[in-house]
Short mmCIF file of C-alpha atoms in Angstrom, two decimals:
data_model
loop_
_atom_site.label_atom_id
_atom_site.label_comp_id
_atom_site.label_asym_id
_atom_site.label_seq_id
_atom_site.Cartn_x
_atom_site.Cartn_y
_atom_site.Cartn_z
CA MET H 1461 25.69 -25.77 37.20
CA ARG H 1462 22.49 -23.64 36.22
CA ARG H 1463 23.23 -21.86 32.64
CA ALA H 1464 22.76 -17.95 32.82
CA PRO H 1465 20.08 -16.69 29.91
CA ILE H 1466 21.28 -15.85 27.75
CA GLU H 1467 23.20 -19.16 27.48
CA ARG H 1468 19.75 -20.46 28.01
CA LEU H 1469 18.65 -17.94 25.26
CA LEU H 1470 21.50 -19.24 22.80
CA HIS H 1471 20.54 -22.64 22.83
CA ALA H 1472 17.70 -22.79 22.29
CA LEU H 1473 17.97 -20.75 19.49
CA TYR H 1474 20.46 -22.68 17.68
CA THR H 1475 19.05 -25.28 17.78
CA ALA H 1476 15.48 -24.82 16.54
CA ASP H 1477 14.42 -26.10 13.19
CA LEU H 1478 15.04 -22.55 11.20
CA HIS H 1479 12.94 -24.57 7.48
CA SER H 1480 9.94 -24.45 9.59
CA LEU H 1481 10.68 -20.87 11.95
CA ASP H 1482 9.12 -23.64 14.98
CA LEU H 1483 10.80 -21.81 18.00
CA THR H 1484 8.66 -23.02 20.50
CA GLN H 1485 11.23 -23.61 23.10
CA PHE H 1486 13.06 -20.47 22.51
CA LEU H 1487 10.23 -18.74 22.66
CA LEU H 1488 9.27 -20.72 26.27
CA GLU H 1489 12.98 -19.54 27.19
CA LEU H 1490 12.12 -15.35 25.95
CA GLU H 1491 8.91 -15.41 28.14
CA ARG H 1492 10.71 -17.08 31.28
CA ALA H 1493 13.89 -14.42 30.83
CA PHE H 1494 12.51 -12.13 30.27
CA ARG H 1495 8.54 -11.93 32.37
CA SER H 1496 7.09 -11.71 29.14
CA PRO H 1497 4.27 -14.29 28.38
CA VAL H 1498 2.59 -12.78 24.70
CA ILE H 1499 5.37 -12.07 22.28
CA ALA H 1500 4.92 -11.56 18.80
CA LEU H 1501 6.50 -11.41 14.65
CA HIS H 1502 5.49 -8.74 13.84
CA ILE H 1503 6.25 -6.65 10.09
CA HIS H 1504 5.88 -2.84 9.57
CA ASP H 1505 5.23 -0.18 7.28
CA PRO H 1506 5.71 2.94 9.50
CA ALA H 1507 5.25 5.00 6.11
CA HIS H 1508 2.01 3.59 5.52
CA GLY H 1509 1.06 3.58 9.16
CA ARG H 1510 0.57 -0.71 7.85
CA GLY H 1511 1.04 -3.45 9.74
CA LYS H 1512 0.60 -7.63 9.98
CA LEU H 1513 0.95 -10.46 12.86
CA ASN H 1514 2.70 -13.66 11.95
CA LEU H 1515 3.51 -15.25 14.95
CA ALA H 1516 1.29 -14.61 18.25
CA PHE H 1517 2.64 -16.37 21.54
CA GLY H 1518 0.55 -16.64 24.18
CA ALA H 1519 -2.29 -14.51 22.55
CA PRO H 1520 -5.54 -14.12 21.84
CA PRO H 1521 -6.72 -16.16 18.92
CA GLU H 1522 -8.48 -12.59 17.96
CA LEU H 1523 -5.54 -11.11 17.88
CA PRO H 1524 -3.17 -11.77 14.05
CA GLU H 1525 -7.15 -10.52 13.06
CA ARG H 1526 -6.96 -7.11 15.34
CA TYR H 1527 -4.24 -5.44 14.76
CA GLU H 1528 -4.69 -5.36 11.59
CA GLU H 1529 -6.73 -3.53 12.15
CA LEU H 1530 -5.16 -0.50 14.66
CA ALA H 1531 -1.40 -1.19 13.06
CA PRO H 1532 -2.10 2.51 12.10
CA GLU H 1533 -2.33 3.44 15.44
CA HIS H 1534 0.49 1.48 17.16
CA LEU H 1535 1.29 4.76 19.56
CA TRP H 1536 5.00 3.12 20.71
CA LEU H 1537 5.86 2.27 16.93
CA GLN H 1538 4.68 5.76 15.83
CA ARG H 1539 6.78 7.42 18.48
CA GLY H 1540 9.76 4.14 19.27
CA ALA H 1541 10.21 4.06 14.65
CA SER H 1542 13.47 5.88 14.31
CA ARG H 1543 14.83 4.55 17.67
CA LEU H 1544 14.00 1.21 16.31
CA LEU H 1545 15.80 1.60 13.29
CA ALA H 1546 18.70 3.44 15.59
CA GLU H 1547 19.47 0.53 18.06
CA GLY H 1548 17.48 -2.17 17.69
CA VAL H 1549 16.15 -2.96 20.64
CA VAL H 1550 13.75 -0.72 22.78
CA ASP H 1551 10.93 -0.74 24.99
CA ASP H 1552 7.81 2.40 26.14
CA ARG H 1553 9.85 4.02 28.51
CA GLU H 1554 9.08 7.46 27.27
CA LEU H 1555 7.41 6.38 24.63
CA ALA H 1556 3.97 7.94 25.45
CA THR H 1557 3.19 8.98 29.06
CA GLU H 1558 0.41 6.42 31.53
CA HIS H 1559 -2.55 9.36 29.68
CA GLU H 1560 -1.67 9.71 26.19
CA LEU H 1561 -0.92 5.51 26.27
CA GLN H 1562 -3.81 4.65 28.03
CA SER H 1563 -6.29 7.21 25.79
CA SER H 1564 -5.37 5.99 22.46
CA ARG H 1565 -7.64 3.06 21.10
CA PHE H 1566 -4.24 1.44 19.85
CA TYR H 1567 -4.23 0.21 24.40
CA ALA H 1568 -8.29 0.49 24.20
CA GLU H 1569 -8.97 -3.16 21.46
CA LEU H 1570 -5.79 -4.51 21.36
CA LEU H 1571 -3.26 -3.97 24.63
CA ALA H 1572 -5.80 -3.87 27.41
CA PRO H 1573 -8.23 -7.00 26.41
CA ALA H 1574 -4.98 -9.32 25.72
CA GLY H 1575 -3.04 -8.18 29.70
CA ILE H 1576 -0.35 -5.86 27.79
CA ARG H 1577 0.98 -2.27 29.18
CA HIS H 1578 4.05 -2.91 28.88
CA GLY H 1579 6.51 -3.84 25.35
CA MET H 1580 9.43 -4.66 23.82
CA ALA H 1581 10.95 -4.06 20.72
CA PHE H 1582 13.82 -6.35 18.72
CA CYS H 1583 14.20 -4.40 15.13
CA LEU H 1584 14.71 -8.08 13.06
CA HIS H 1585 15.13 -6.52 9.81
CA HIS H 1586 14.00 -3.24 8.15
CA ASN H 1587 14.60 -2.51 3.80
CA ARG H 1588 14.53 -0.20 1.79
CA THR H 1589 11.18 -0.67 1.03
CA GLY H 1590 10.44 0.44 4.39
CA HIS H 1591 9.38 -2.02 5.49
CA VAL H 1592 10.49 -3.22 9.00
CA THR H 1593 9.96 -7.43 10.99
CA VAL H 1594 10.20 -6.82 14.83
CA LEU H 1595 10.05 -9.35 17.17
CA SER H 1596 8.59 -8.14 20.15
CA LEU H 1597 8.05 -8.97 23.76
CA ASN H 1598 4.36 -8.34 26.28
CA ARG H 1599 3.21 -8.40 29.43
CA GLY H 1600 1.05 -7.21 32.57
CA ARG H 1601 1.40 -3.51 34.50
CA ARG H 1602 2.72 -5.92 37.35
CA ALA H 1603 5.70 -7.25 35.59
CA GLY H 1604 6.67 -3.17 35.51
CA SER H 1605 8.81 -1.56 32.65
CA TYR H 1606 12.01 -3.44 31.28
CA SER H 1607 15.01 -2.72 32.91
CA HIS H 1608 18.04 -1.42 32.10
CA GLU H 1609 19.51 -5.14 32.78
CA GLU H 1610 17.15 -6.66 30.93
CA SER H 1611 17.40 -4.63 27.64
CA LYS H 1612 21.29 -4.95 29.03
CA LEU H 1613 20.63 -8.85 28.23
CA ALA H 1614 17.76 -8.03 25.23
CA LYS H 1615 21.14 -6.41 23.38
CA THR H 1616 22.83 -9.46 23.66
CA LEU H 1617 20.42 -11.34 22.43
CA LEU H 1618 20.07 -9.14 19.06
CA PRO H 1619 22.48 -9.86 16.72
CA HIS H 1620 22.18 -13.70 17.16
CA LEU H 1621 18.24 -12.95 16.46
CA ARG H 1622 19.50 -11.33 13.24
CA ASN H 1623 21.54 -14.15 12.31
CA VAL H 1624 19.33 -17.20 12.85
CA TYR H 1625 16.37 -14.36 11.17
CA ALA H 1626 18.52 -13.86 7.86
CA LEU H 1627 18.88 -17.36 7.65
CA HIS H 1628 15.75 -18.73 7.95
CA GLN H 1629 14.80 -16.41 4.90
CA ARG H 1630 17.69 -17.47 2.58
CA LEU H 1631 16.42 -20.39 3.43
CA SER H 1632 12.80 -19.56 2.42
CA TRP H 1633 12.11 -20.39 -1.36
CA ALA H 1634 8.82 -18.86 -0.92
CA ASP H 1635 10.23 -15.49 0.85
CA SER H 1636 12.61 -14.93 -1.36
CA LEU H 1637 10.68 -16.05 -4.48
CA ALA H 1638 7.39 -13.58 -3.28
CA GLN H 1639 10.96 -10.81 -3.52
CA GLY H 1640 11.31 -11.79 -6.17
CA LEU H 1641 8.56 -11.05 -7.68
CA ARG H 1642 8.29 -7.58 -6.02
CA GLN H 1643 11.91 -6.99 -7.14
CA ALA H 1644 10.28 -7.04 -10.61
CA LEU H 1645 7.83 -4.75 -10.63
CA ASP H 1646 10.32 -2.53 -9.33
CA ARG H 1647 12.34 -2.30 -13.04
CA MET H 1648 8.56 -2.27 -14.70
CA SER H 1649 7.89 0.85 -16.08
CA GLU H 1650 3.92 0.51 -15.54
CA ALA H 1651 3.16 1.16 -12.03
CA VAL H 1652 1.84 -1.82 -10.77
CA VAL H 1653 -0.40 -1.98 -7.48
CA LEU H 1654 -0.98 -5.47 -5.58
CA LEU H 1655 -4.38 -5.35 -3.79
CA ASP H 1656 -5.68 -8.19 -1.50
CA GLY H 1657 -9.23 -8.93 -1.14
CA HIS H 1658 -11.19 -5.85 0.91
CA GLY H 1659 -8.57 -3.40 -2.25
CA ARG H 1660 -6.79 -3.00 0.10
CA THR H 1661 -2.82 -2.41 -1.67
CA VAL H 1662 -0.44 -5.36 -0.39
CA TYR H 1663 2.15 -3.25 -2.22
CA ALA H 1664 2.62 -1.26 -4.52
CA ASN H 1665 5.58 -0.81 -7.16
CA GLU H 1666 7.97 2.11 -7.62
CA ALA H 1667 6.44 3.25 -10.12
CA ALA H 1668 3.18 3.23 -8.89
CA THR H 1669 4.33 4.75 -5.95
CA ARG H 1670 5.21 7.85 -8.14
CA VAL H 1671 2.11 7.66 -9.61
CA ALA H 1672 0.58 8.62 -6.30
CA GLY H 1673 2.45 10.31 -4.94
CA ALA H 1674 2.51 12.67 -8.21
CA GLY H 1675 -1.24 14.71 -7.56
CA GLY H 1676 -1.83 13.29 -10.55
CA ALA H 1677 -5.51 10.54 -11.46
CA LEU H 1678 -4.82 8.01 -8.51
CA ARG H 1679 -3.10 8.57 -5.15
CA ILE H 1680 -3.37 5.85 -2.08
CA ASP H 1681 -4.13 7.23 0.57
CA GLN H 1682 -3.85 4.94 3.97
CA GLY H 1683 -3.87 1.71 2.18
CA ILE H 1684 -6.77 2.59 0.44
CA PRO H 1685 -6.09 3.70 -4.02
CA HIS H 1686 -8.64 6.39 -4.23
CA ALA H 1687 -9.20 8.74 -7.52
CA THR H 1688 -7.99 12.01 -7.29
CA TRP H 1689 -11.60 13.57 -9.57
CA LYS H 1690 -14.94 13.06 -7.48
CA PRO H 1691 -16.77 11.32 -9.60
CA ASP H 1692 -14.63 9.53 -10.31
CA GLU H 1693 -14.55 7.84 -6.76
CA ARG H 1694 -17.28 5.44 -6.89
CA PRO H 1695 -16.92 3.70 -10.49
CA LEU H 1696 -12.82 3.34 -9.88
CA SER H 1697 -13.99 1.44 -5.87
CA GLN H 1698 -16.56 -0.52 -7.90
CA LEU H 1699 -14.05 -1.49 -10.89
CA ILE H 1700 -11.49 -2.32 -8.06
CA ALA H 1701 -14.51 -4.60 -5.56
CA GLN H 1702 -15.55 -6.42 -8.83
CA ALA H 1703 -12.06 -7.15 -9.56
CA CYS H 1704 -11.38 -8.18 -5.99
CA SER H 1705 -14.66 -10.90 -5.73
CA ALA H 1706 -14.23 -14.45 -5.23
CA ASP H 1707 -16.19 -15.52 -8.06
CA ALA H 1708 -14.23 -12.05 -10.56
CA VAL H 1709 -12.12 -13.59 -14.24
CA GLU H 1710 -12.31 -10.40 -16.69
CA PRO H 1711 -10.80 -8.01 -16.20
CA CYS H 1712 -11.76 -4.51 -16.22
CA THR H 1713 -10.86 -1.14 -17.12
CA LEU H 1714 -11.51 2.34 -16.33
CA ARG H 1715 -10.40 5.92 -17.15
CA LEU H 1716 -9.37 8.30 -14.59
CA HIS H 1717 -9.39 12.24 -14.97
CA ASP H 1718 -6.89 14.42 -12.82
CA ALA H 1719 -7.69 17.50 -10.70
CA ARG H 1720 -9.47 19.16 -13.75
CA GLY H 1721 -11.91 16.64 -15.08
CA ARG H 1722 -8.80 15.86 -18.12
CA ILE H 1723 -8.48 11.95 -19.52
CA ALA H 1724 -5.54 11.65 -17.23
CA SER H 1725 -4.83 8.00 -16.32
CA VAL H 1726 -6.31 4.96 -17.58
CA VAL H 1727 -6.34 2.08 -14.71
CA LYS H 1728 -6.87 -1.75 -15.46
CA ALA H 1729 -7.98 -3.90 -12.82
CA CYS H 1730 -7.44 -7.24 -13.13
CA PRO H 1731 -8.74 -9.89 -10.39
CA VAL H 1732 -5.64 -12.78 -9.72
CA PRO H 1733 -6.44 -15.98 -8.62
CA PRO H 1734 -5.35 -18.04 -5.84
CA ALA H 1735 -3.63 -20.57 -7.64
CA VAL H 1736 -2.07 -17.78 -9.73
CA ALA H 1737 -1.04 -15.94 -5.53
CA SER H 1738 0.09 -19.18 -3.84
CA SER H 1739 2.72 -19.53 -6.71
CA TRP H 1740 4.27 -16.24 -6.13
CA SER H 1741 3.98 -17.25 -2.80
CA GLU H 1742 1.95 -13.88 -2.44
CA THR H 1743 -1.39 -15.31 -1.02
CA GLY H 1744 -3.52 -12.84 -0.25
CA ILE H 1745 -3.27 -10.98 -3.56
CA ARG H 1746 -6.72 -11.34 -5.33
CA ALA H 1747 -5.93 -7.82 -7.70
CA MET H 1748 -3.47 -6.17 -9.56
CA LEU H 1749 -4.08 -2.45 -10.83
CA PHE H 1750 -2.09 -1.80 -13.22
CA VAL H 1751 -1.98 2.60 -14.52
CA ARG H 1752 -0.99 4.01 -17.23
CA ASP H 1753 -0.60 6.98 -19.33
CA ALA H 1754 -4.53 7.90 -21.67
CA VAL H 1755 -2.53 8.45 -24.79
CA GLN H 1756 -4.73 9.14 -26.79
CA PRO H 1757 -3.61 9.62 -30.80
CA ARG H 1758 -5.77 13.52 -31.25
CA PRO H 1759 -5.56 13.49 -34.87
CA GLY H 1760 -4.16 17.62 -35.65
CA PRO H 1761 -6.38 20.30 -36.83
CA ALA H 1762 -5.82 19.45 -40.48
CA ASN H 1763 -6.86 16.44 -40.85
CA LEU H 1764 -10.19 17.79 -38.94
CA VAL H 1765 -10.91 20.42 -41.17
CA ALA H 1766 -9.70 17.78 -44.12
CA THR H 1767 -12.56 14.85 -42.46
CA TRP H 1768 -15.31 16.66 -41.63
CA GLY H 1769 -15.01 20.39 -42.82
CA PHE H 1770 -14.80 22.10 -39.81
CA THR H 1771 -13.54 25.97 -40.35
CA PRO H 1772 -9.92 26.30 -38.96
CA SER H 1773 -11.50 28.31 -35.83
CA GLU H 1774 -13.94 25.22 -35.23
CA ALA H 1775 -10.86 22.99 -35.73
CA GLU H 1776 -8.92 24.45 -32.85
CA LEU H 1777 -11.94 24.45 -30.67
CA ALA H 1778 -12.78 20.45 -31.87
CA TRP H 1779 -8.89 20.20 -31.14
CA GLY H 1780 -9.05 21.59 -27.90
CA LEU H 1781 -11.49 19.23 -26.20
CA MET H 1782 -9.94 15.97 -27.26
CA SER H 1783 -7.33 17.79 -25.73
CA GLY H 1784 -9.81 17.70 -22.05
CA TYR H 1785 -9.82 21.45 -22.09
CA SER H 1786 -13.17 22.70 -20.55
CA LEU H 1787 -14.52 25.26 -22.97
CA LYS H 1788 -13.81 28.61 -20.53
CA GLU H 1789 -10.00 27.10 -20.90
CA LEU H 1790 -10.59 27.19 -24.80
CA ALA H 1791 -11.61 30.76 -24.74
CA LEU H 1792 -9.17 32.15 -22.12
CA ALA H 1793 -6.61 30.30 -24.75
CA GLY H 1794 -8.50 31.55 -27.66
CA ARG H 1795 -9.17 34.91 -26.87
CA VAL H 1796 -12.74 35.06 -27.66
CA SER H 1797 -15.17 34.98 -25.87
CA LYS H 1798 -17.33 32.31 -23.91
CA ASN H 1799 -20.37 32.55 -26.24
CA THR H 1800 -18.71 32.41 -29.48
CA VAL H 1801 -17.22 28.83 -28.44
CA ARG H 1802 -20.56 28.54 -27.43
CA THR H 1803 -21.16 29.22 -31.32
CA GLN H 1804 -18.98 27.26 -33.21
CA LEU H 1805 -18.88 24.45 -30.55
CA ARG H 1806 -22.81 23.96 -32.15
CA ALA H 1807 -21.46 24.79 -35.28
CA LEU H 1808 -19.49 20.98 -34.53
CA PHE H 1809 -22.54 18.89 -33.43
CA ALA H 1810 -24.45 20.31 -36.17
CA LYS H 1811 -20.79 19.06 -38.22
CA THR H 1812 -20.75 15.46 -36.70
CA GLY H 1813 -24.30 14.40 -35.55
CA THR H 1814 -23.91 15.34 -32.74
CA GLY H 1815 -25.05 16.30 -29.44
CA ARG H 1816 -23.08 16.03 -26.27
CA GLN H 1817 -19.89 17.35 -26.22
CA ALA H 1818 -18.42 13.69 -24.87
CA ASP H 1819 -20.15 12.30 -28.22
CA LEU H 1820 -18.36 14.44 -30.10
CA VAL H 1821 -14.63 13.48 -28.44
CA ARG H 1822 -15.64 10.53 -28.62
CA VAL H 1823 -17.21 10.95 -32.16
CA LEU H 1824 -13.59 12.89 -33.31
CA LEU H 1825 -10.97 10.10 -32.03
CA GLN H 1826 -12.27 7.30 -33.93
CA LEU H 1827 -13.02 8.82 -37.05
CA THR H 1828 -10.73 11.26 -38.22
CA PRO H 1829 -8.01 10.30 -39.91
CA ASN H 1830 -4.49 10.43 -38.05
#
């Protein structure tokens, strides 16, 4: 007696090798039941527009790399993510018009070359960080949209897929180790960002997420760390590139300024050797960024007077400069003219043997007892 599609699917699914996640027979049954020659397992971070293919069955060999590049422009996921989380199974019907889809770069550069016009997604898992694990079925225009009967079959299959995926996760020591590392990072008060070889964010702990969203010295845009203060942008890019290079050994440090040009944070970039990344089960990691507030012990005005012979007004100006304020701000705060502040600044230069404001602040911080 011929078995029903759901029976064949479940038999192939539950007899698969879960340790290696060898799903070849199951994928063949999926292709047969849903007339979907391209099947993929991918992980998405919809909030940041990132995605990665872990498995691509029946797809061109270049698809995984292209997918990671084009994931931020995944039109179906952009419009269907909330439904996917709520319903568990979603297909492409009503997500985009024919014109919208064919006008998208995602279709032109990824779907069309792979012969894909229609897709159906199963939500296997999603966690509190927003990452979603998706199994997608894909087929061409000739096969047409997925039918209501196929949707019903998919919803019957979904809980079994989730059970098997959860069991595989529990059996996967490597995945547990990686998750354990990220959980440990989330418990740290210091902001930590894990970067891949291209300087893109693989993971940012909770502290880093807060720092990047607080309008401070560092922000993360589309997975790329950026400096808020424009003059810091190039040094930060160079710092990250150096730390992520294959021959990097030593950590590098850079001070970052806030939007007003005041020193606000210190970022330390540490290379991660491949062997270390592998031991963490984070094989894509090439560097770690540690970000902390630029806490600088500043001597008070009384110490400045005693050490350098400043007048009280000169000491107040020196203390303000060490705190990151501009001459204009200090003039307004002290209710004096800019000329008065400039005269006091020249006196500070003369008494400390410096000629530039940056050198003045450095000397005062280094040589004044706190």
